[in-house]
Coordinates of C-alpha atoms in Angstrom, one line a residue:
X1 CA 41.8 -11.2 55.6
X2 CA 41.5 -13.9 53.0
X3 CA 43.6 -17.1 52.8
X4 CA 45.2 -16.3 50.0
X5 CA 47.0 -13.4 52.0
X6 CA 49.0 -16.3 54.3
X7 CA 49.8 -18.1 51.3
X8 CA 53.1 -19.6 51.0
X9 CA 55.3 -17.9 48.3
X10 CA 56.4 -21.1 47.1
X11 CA 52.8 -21.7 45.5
X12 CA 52.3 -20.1 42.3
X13 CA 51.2 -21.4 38.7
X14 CA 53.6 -22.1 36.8
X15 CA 53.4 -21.3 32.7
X16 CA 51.1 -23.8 30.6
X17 CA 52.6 -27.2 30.6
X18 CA 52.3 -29.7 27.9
X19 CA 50.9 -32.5 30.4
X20 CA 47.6 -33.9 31.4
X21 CA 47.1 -37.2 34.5
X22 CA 44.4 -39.3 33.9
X23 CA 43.0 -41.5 36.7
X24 CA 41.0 -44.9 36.4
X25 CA 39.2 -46.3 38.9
X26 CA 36.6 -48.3 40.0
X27 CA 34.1 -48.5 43.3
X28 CA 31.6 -47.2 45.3
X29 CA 30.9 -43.3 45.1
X30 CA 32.9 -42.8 47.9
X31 CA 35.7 -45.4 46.3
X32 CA 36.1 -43.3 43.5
X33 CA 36.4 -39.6 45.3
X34 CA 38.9 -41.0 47.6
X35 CA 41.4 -42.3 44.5
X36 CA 40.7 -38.8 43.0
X37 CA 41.9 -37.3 46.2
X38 CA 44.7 -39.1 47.0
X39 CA 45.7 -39.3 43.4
X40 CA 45.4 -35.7 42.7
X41 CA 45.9 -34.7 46.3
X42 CA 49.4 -31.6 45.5
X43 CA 46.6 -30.4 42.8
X44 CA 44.2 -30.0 44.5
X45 CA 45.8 -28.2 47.9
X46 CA 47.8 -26.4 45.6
X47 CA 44.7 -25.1 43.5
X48 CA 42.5 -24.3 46.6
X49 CA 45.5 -21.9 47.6
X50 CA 45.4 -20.2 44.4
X51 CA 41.8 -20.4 43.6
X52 CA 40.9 -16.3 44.3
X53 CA 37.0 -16.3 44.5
X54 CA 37.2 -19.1 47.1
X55 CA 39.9 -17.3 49.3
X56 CA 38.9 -13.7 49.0
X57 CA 34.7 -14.2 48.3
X58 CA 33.2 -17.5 49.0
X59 CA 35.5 -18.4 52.3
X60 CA 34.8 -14.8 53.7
X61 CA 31.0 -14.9 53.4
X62 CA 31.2 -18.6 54.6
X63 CA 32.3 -17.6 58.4
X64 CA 29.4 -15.1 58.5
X65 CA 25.8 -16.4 59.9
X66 CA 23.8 -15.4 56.5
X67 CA 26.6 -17.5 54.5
X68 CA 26.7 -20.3 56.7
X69 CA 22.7 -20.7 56.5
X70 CA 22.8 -20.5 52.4
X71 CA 25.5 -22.8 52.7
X72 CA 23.6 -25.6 54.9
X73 CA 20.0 -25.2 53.0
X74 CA 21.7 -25.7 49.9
X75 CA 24.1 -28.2 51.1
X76 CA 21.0 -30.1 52.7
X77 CA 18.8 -29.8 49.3
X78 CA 21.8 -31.6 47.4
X79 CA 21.8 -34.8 50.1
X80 CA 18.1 -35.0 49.5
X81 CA 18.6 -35.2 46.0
X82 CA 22.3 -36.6 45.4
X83 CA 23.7 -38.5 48.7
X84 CA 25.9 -40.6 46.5
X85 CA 27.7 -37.6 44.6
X86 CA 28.1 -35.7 48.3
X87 CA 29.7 -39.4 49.2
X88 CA 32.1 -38.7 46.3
X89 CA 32.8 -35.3 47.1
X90 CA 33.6 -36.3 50.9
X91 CA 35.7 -39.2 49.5
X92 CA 37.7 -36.4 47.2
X93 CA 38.3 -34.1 50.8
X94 CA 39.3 -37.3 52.8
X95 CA 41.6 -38.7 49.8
X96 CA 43.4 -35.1 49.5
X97 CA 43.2 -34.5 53.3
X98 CA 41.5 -31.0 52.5
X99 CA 38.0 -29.4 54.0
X100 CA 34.9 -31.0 52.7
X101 CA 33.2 -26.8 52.6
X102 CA 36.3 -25.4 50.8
X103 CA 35.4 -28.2 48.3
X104 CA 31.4 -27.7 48.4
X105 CA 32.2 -24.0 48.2
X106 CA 33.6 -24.4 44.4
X107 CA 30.8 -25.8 43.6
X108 CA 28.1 -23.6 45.0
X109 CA 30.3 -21.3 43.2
X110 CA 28.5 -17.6 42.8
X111 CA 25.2 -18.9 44.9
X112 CA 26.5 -17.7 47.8
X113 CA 27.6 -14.1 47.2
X114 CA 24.4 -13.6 45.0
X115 CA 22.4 -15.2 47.7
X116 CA 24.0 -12.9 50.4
X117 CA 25.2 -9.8 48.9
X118 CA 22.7 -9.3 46.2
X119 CA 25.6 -9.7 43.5
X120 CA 27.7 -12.3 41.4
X121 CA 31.5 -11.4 42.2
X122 CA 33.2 -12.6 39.3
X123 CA 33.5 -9.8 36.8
X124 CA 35.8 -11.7 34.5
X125 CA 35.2 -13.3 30.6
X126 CA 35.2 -16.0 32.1
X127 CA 33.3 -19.3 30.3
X128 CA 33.9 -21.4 27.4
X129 CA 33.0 -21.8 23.0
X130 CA 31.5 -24.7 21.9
X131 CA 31.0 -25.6 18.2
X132 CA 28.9 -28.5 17.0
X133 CA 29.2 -29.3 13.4
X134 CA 26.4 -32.2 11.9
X135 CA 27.9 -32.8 8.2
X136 CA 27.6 -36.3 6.7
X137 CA 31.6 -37.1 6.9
X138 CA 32.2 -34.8 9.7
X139 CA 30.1 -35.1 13.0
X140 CA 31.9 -33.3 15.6
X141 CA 31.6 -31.4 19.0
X142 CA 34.4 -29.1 20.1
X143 CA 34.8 -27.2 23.0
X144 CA 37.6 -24.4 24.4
X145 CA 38.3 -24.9 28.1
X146 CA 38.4 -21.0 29.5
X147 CA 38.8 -20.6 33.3
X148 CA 40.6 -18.4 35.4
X149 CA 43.9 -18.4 34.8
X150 CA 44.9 -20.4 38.1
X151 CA 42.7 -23.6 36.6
X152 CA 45.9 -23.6 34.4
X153 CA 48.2 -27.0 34.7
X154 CA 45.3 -27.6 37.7
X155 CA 42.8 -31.0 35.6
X156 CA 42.8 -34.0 35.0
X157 CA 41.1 -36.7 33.6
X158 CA 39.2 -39.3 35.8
X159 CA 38.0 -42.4 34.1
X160 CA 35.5 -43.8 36.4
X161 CA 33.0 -46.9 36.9
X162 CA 31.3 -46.8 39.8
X163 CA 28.8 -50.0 40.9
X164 CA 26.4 -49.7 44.0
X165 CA 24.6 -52.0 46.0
X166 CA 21.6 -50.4 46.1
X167 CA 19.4 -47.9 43.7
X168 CA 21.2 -44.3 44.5
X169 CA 19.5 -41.0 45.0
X170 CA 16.7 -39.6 42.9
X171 CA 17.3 -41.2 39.4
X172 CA 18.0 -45.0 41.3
X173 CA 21.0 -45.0 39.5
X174 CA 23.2 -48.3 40.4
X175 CA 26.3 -47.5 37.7
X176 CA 27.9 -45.3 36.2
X177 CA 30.8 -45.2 34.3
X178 CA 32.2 -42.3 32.4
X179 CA 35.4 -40.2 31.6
X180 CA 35.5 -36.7 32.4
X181 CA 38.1 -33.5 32.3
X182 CA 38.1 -32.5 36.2
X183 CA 39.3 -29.2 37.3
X184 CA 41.0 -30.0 40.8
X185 CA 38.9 -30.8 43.7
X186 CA 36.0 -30.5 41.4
X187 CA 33.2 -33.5 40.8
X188 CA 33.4 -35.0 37.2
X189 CA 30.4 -33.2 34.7
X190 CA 31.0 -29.7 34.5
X191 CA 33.3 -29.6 31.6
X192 CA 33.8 -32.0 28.6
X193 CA 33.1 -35.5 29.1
X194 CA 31.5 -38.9 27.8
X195 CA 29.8 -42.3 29.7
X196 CA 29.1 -45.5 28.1
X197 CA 25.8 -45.1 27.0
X198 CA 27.5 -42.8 24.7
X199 CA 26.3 -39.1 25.9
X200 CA 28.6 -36.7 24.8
X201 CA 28.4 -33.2 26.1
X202 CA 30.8 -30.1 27.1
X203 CA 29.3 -27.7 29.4
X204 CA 29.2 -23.5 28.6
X205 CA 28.7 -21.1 32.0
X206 CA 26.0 -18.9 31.8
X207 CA 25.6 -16.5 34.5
X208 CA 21.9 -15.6 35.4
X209 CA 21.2 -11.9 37.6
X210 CA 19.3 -14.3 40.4
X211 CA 20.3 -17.0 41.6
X212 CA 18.8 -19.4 44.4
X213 CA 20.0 -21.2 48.1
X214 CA 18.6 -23.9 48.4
X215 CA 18.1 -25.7 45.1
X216 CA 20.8 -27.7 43.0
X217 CA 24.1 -25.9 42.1
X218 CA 24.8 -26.9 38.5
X219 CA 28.0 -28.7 39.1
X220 CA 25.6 -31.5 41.0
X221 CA 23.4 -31.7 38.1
X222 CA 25.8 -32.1 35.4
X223 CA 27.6 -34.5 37.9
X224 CA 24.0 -36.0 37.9
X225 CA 24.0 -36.3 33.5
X226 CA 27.0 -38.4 33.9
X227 CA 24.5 -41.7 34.2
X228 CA 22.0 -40.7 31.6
X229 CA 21.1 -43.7 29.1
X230 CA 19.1 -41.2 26.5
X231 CA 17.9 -37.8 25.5
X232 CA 14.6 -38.1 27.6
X233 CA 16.3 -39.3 30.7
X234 CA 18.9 -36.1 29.9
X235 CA 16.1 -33.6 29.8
X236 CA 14.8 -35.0 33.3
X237 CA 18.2 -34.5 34.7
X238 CA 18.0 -31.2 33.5
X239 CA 14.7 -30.2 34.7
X240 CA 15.7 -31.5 38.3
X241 CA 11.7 -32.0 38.8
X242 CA 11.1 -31.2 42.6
X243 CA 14.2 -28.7 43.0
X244 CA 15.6 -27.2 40.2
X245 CA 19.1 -26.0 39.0
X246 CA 20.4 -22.7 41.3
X247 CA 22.1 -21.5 38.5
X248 CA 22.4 -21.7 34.7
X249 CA 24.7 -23.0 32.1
X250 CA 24.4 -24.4 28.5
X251 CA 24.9 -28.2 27.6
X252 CA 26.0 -29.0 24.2
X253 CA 25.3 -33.0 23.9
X254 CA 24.9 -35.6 21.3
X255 CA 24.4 -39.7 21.9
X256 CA 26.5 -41.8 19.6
X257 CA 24.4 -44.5 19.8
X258 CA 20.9 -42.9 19.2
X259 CA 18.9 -44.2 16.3
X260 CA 18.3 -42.2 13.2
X261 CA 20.2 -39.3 11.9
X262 CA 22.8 -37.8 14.2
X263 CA 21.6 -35.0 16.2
X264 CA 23.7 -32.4 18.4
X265 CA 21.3 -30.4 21.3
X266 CA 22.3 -27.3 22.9
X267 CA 20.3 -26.9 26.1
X268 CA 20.0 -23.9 27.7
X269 CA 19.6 -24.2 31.6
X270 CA 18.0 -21.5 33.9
X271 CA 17.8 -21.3 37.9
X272 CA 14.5 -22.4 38.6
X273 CA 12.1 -19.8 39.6
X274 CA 9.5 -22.6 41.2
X275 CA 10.3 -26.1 41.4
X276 CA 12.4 -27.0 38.3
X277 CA 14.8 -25.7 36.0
X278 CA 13.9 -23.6 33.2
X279 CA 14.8 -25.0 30.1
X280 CA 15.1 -24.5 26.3
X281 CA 16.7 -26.7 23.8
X282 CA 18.0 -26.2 20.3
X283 CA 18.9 -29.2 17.9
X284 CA 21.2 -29.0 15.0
X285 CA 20.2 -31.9 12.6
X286 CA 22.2 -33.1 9.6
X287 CA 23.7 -29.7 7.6
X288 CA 23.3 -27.7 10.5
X289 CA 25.8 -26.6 13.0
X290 CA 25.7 -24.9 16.9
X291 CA 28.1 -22.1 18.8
X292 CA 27.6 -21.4 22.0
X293 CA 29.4 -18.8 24.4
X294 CA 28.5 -17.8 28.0
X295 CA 25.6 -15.9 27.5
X296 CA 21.9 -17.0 27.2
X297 CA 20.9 -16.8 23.5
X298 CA 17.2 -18.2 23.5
X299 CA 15.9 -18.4 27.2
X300 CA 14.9 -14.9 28.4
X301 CA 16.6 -14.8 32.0
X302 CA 17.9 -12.0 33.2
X303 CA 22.0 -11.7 33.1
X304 CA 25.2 -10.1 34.9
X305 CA 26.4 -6.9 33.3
X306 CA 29.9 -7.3 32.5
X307 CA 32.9 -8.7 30.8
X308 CA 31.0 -12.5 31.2
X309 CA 28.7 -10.8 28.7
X310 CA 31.0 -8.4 26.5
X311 CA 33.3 -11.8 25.8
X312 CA 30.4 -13.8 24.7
X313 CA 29.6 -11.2 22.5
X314 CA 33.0 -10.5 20.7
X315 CA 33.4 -14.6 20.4
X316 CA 30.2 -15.1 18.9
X317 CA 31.1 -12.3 16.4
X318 CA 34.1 -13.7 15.4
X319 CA 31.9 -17.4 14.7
X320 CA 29.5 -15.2 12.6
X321 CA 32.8 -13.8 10.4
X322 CA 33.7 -17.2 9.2
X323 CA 31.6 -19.3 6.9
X324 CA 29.4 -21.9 8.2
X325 CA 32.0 -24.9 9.3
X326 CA 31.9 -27.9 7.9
X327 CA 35.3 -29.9 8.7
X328 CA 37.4 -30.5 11.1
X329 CA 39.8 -27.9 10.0
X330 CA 36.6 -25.3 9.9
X331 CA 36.5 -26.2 13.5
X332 CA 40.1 -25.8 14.7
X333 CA 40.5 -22.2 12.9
X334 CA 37.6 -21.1 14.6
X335 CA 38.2 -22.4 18.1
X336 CA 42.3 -20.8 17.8
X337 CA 41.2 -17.7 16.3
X338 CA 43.1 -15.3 18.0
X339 CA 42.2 -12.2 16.0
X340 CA 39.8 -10.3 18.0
X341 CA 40.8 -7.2 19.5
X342 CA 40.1 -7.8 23.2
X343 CA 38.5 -10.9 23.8
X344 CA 39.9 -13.6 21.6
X345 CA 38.3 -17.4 21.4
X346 CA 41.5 -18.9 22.2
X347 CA 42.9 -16.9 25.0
X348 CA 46.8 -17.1 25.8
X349 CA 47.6 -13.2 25.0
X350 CA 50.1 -12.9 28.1
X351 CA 51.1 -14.0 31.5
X352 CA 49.1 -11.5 32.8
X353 CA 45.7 -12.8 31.7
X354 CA 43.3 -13.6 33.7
X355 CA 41.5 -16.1 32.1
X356 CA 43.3 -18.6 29.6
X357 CA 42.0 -21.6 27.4
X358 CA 43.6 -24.2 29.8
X359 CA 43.1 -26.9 27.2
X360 CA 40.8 -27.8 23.7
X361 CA 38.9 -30.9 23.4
X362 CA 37.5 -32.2 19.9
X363 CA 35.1 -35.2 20.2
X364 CA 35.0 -36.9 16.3
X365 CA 31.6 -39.2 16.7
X366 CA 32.4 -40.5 13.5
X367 CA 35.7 -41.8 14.6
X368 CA 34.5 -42.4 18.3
X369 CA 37.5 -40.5 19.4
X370 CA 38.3 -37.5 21.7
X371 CA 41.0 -35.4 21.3
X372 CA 42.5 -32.7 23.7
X373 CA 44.9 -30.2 23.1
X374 CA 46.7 -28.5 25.7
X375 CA 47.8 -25.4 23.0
X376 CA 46.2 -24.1 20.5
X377 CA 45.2 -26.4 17.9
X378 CA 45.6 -24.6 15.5
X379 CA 49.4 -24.5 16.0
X380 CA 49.7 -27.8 17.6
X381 CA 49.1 -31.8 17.7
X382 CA 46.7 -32.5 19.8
X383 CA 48.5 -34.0 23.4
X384 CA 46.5 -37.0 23.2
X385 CA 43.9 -39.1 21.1
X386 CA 41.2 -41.6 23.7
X387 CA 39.0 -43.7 22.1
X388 CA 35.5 -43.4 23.2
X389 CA 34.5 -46.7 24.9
X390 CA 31.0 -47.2 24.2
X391 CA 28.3 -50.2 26.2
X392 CA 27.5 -52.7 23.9

């Protein structure tokens, strides 16, 4: 019987709110997963007694022998590679005084039933719609935040700057400092963020048929992105030479401070057969523009069947019936549309949905600015404007 069965009554989400905490800090690894937890500790209990995959799949299969050894091989490839962003994690559990695997579960996220049942359990349209738009007086990358609908009034931002002692796991990374949109008890990266190099990006799931134990869940290496200082050293991250990326998702990414013409990147991310990620990127120079959904559009690997793939599909349609966008209002009309007959790009059709846009962010590189809207923008202000803090 899953968790969620002994749940206390008095823990359900509540309808959207018009609020979002944001969190600076500054430390070691560790430092900086401990504020998150003890900052965001009621979000965080509260959201691993909603979350449904984690009670009723990934907790199950965790107290079986076959879960438990996907569980530690993967959990042992990430220390290998990451130490410092385990640290973090462990600092999050500690802070929050939750279990370190619930946490780790999240973000091994459909490895393990793939790995042990042969099959990804989420049959939902579930994912994210990015648009990228590269005109001279409009350089912009906008993203809608889709998750289950218990992710609802469950983020935050953390603004982080993290300084170590010593050169930390396989990039020798000694700081990072960043601001990301966190879902609760999850690791900054995997949805829209920025770090003072000046790497934008906003993250799309894709959900591959096989997926691998053992290797990097893609949560670790978009965790890992957070310290890139240019496009080459992003591709590296990406590649995760040695391991590879369990799983697949699409990065949508610019640098503000890159030389040259502004240039917006779409990289597509496959589980690594062998050794390393697959990997195919797409750039979108000056007149040209990017939309992405959650399902692979250039790299051949094989996909779930399902409603992952049937949203994708009716999103991008909708994309394709509007002309090619070009300002900022281009943008918002096409990430509020709501006038598809089933799987809309903003979704908020009714309390019974179960996946919702939780929020919309809209990074302007021209103005350096980010701007997230907790309702749809095409109806609302967004809820707050943060200036992008760039390294001289």
């Amino acid at each position: 019987m899953g968790e969620s069965s002994k749940m206390s009554p008095s823990i359900k989400n509540i309808p959207r709110r018009q609020a979002i905490p944001i969190l600076y800090t500054r430390g070691t690894h560790y430092d900086v997963g401990y504020d998150v937890g003890r900052t965001f500790a009621a979000l965080i209990k509260n959201f691993l007694q909603l979350s449904g995959p984690l009670n009723d799949t990934y907790l199950p299969l965790y107290n079986t022998d076959e879960g438990r050894k996907v569980y530690n091989e993967t959990l042992e490839s990430v220390k290998k590679s990451f130490p410092q962003y385990i640290r973090e994690l462990e600092g999050t559990a500690d802070g929050a005084q939750v279990e370190f695997h619930k946490l780790f579960l999240l973000h091994m996220d459909e490895i393990l039933p793939v790995a042990v049942e042969g099959k990804n359990s989420i049959n939902q349209p579930i994912g994210c719609s990015t648009v990228c738009v590269n005109e001279p007086d409009c350089e912009i990358l906008a993203h809608t935040e889709d998750a289950l609908s218990e992710v609802l009034n469950h983020y935050y931002f953390v603004s982080a700057h993290i300084i170590s002692d010593s050169p930390q796991g396989k990039y020798n990374v000694t700081e990072e400092r960043f601001t990301s949109l966190c879902y609760a008890g999850h690791l900054p990266g995997y949805t829209m963020n920025y770090n003072h190099h000046g790497l934008v990006f906003s993250i799309n799931t894709l959900s591959a048929n096989k997926l691998y134990s053992g290797k990097t869940p893609r949560h670790f290496i978009t965790r890992a992105l957070l310290s890139a200082e240019n496009f080459v050293q992003a591709q590296q991250i990406l590649r995760d030479n040695g391991v590879g990326a369990a799983d697949g998702c699409s990065i949508n990414m610019t640098f503000l401070k890159q030389d040259g013409d502004r240039l917006f990147h779409n990289a597509e991310m496959g589980p690594a057969e062998r050794d390393q990620s697959q990997l195919n990127i797409l750039t979108a120079s000056p007149g040209e523009h990017i939309v992405h959904a959650n399902m692979y559009l250039r790299l051949p690997v094989p996909e779930v069947n399902g409603l992952i793939i049937d949203s994708s599909v009716e999103r991008m349609k909708t994309f394709k019936s509007f002309h090619a966008p070009k300002t900022l209002n281009d943008v918002i009309r096409m990430l509020g549309d709501q006038s598809a007959k089933e799987h809309t790009v903003f979704r908020e059709k009714d309390a019974k949905d179960v996946v919702k846009t939780v929020c919309v962010g809209i990074f302007d590189c021209r103005k350096r600015t980010w701007s997230l809207y907790s309702d749809n923008p095409k109806f609302n202000a967004p809820l707050m404007v943060m200036p992008l803090v760039i390294k001289d």
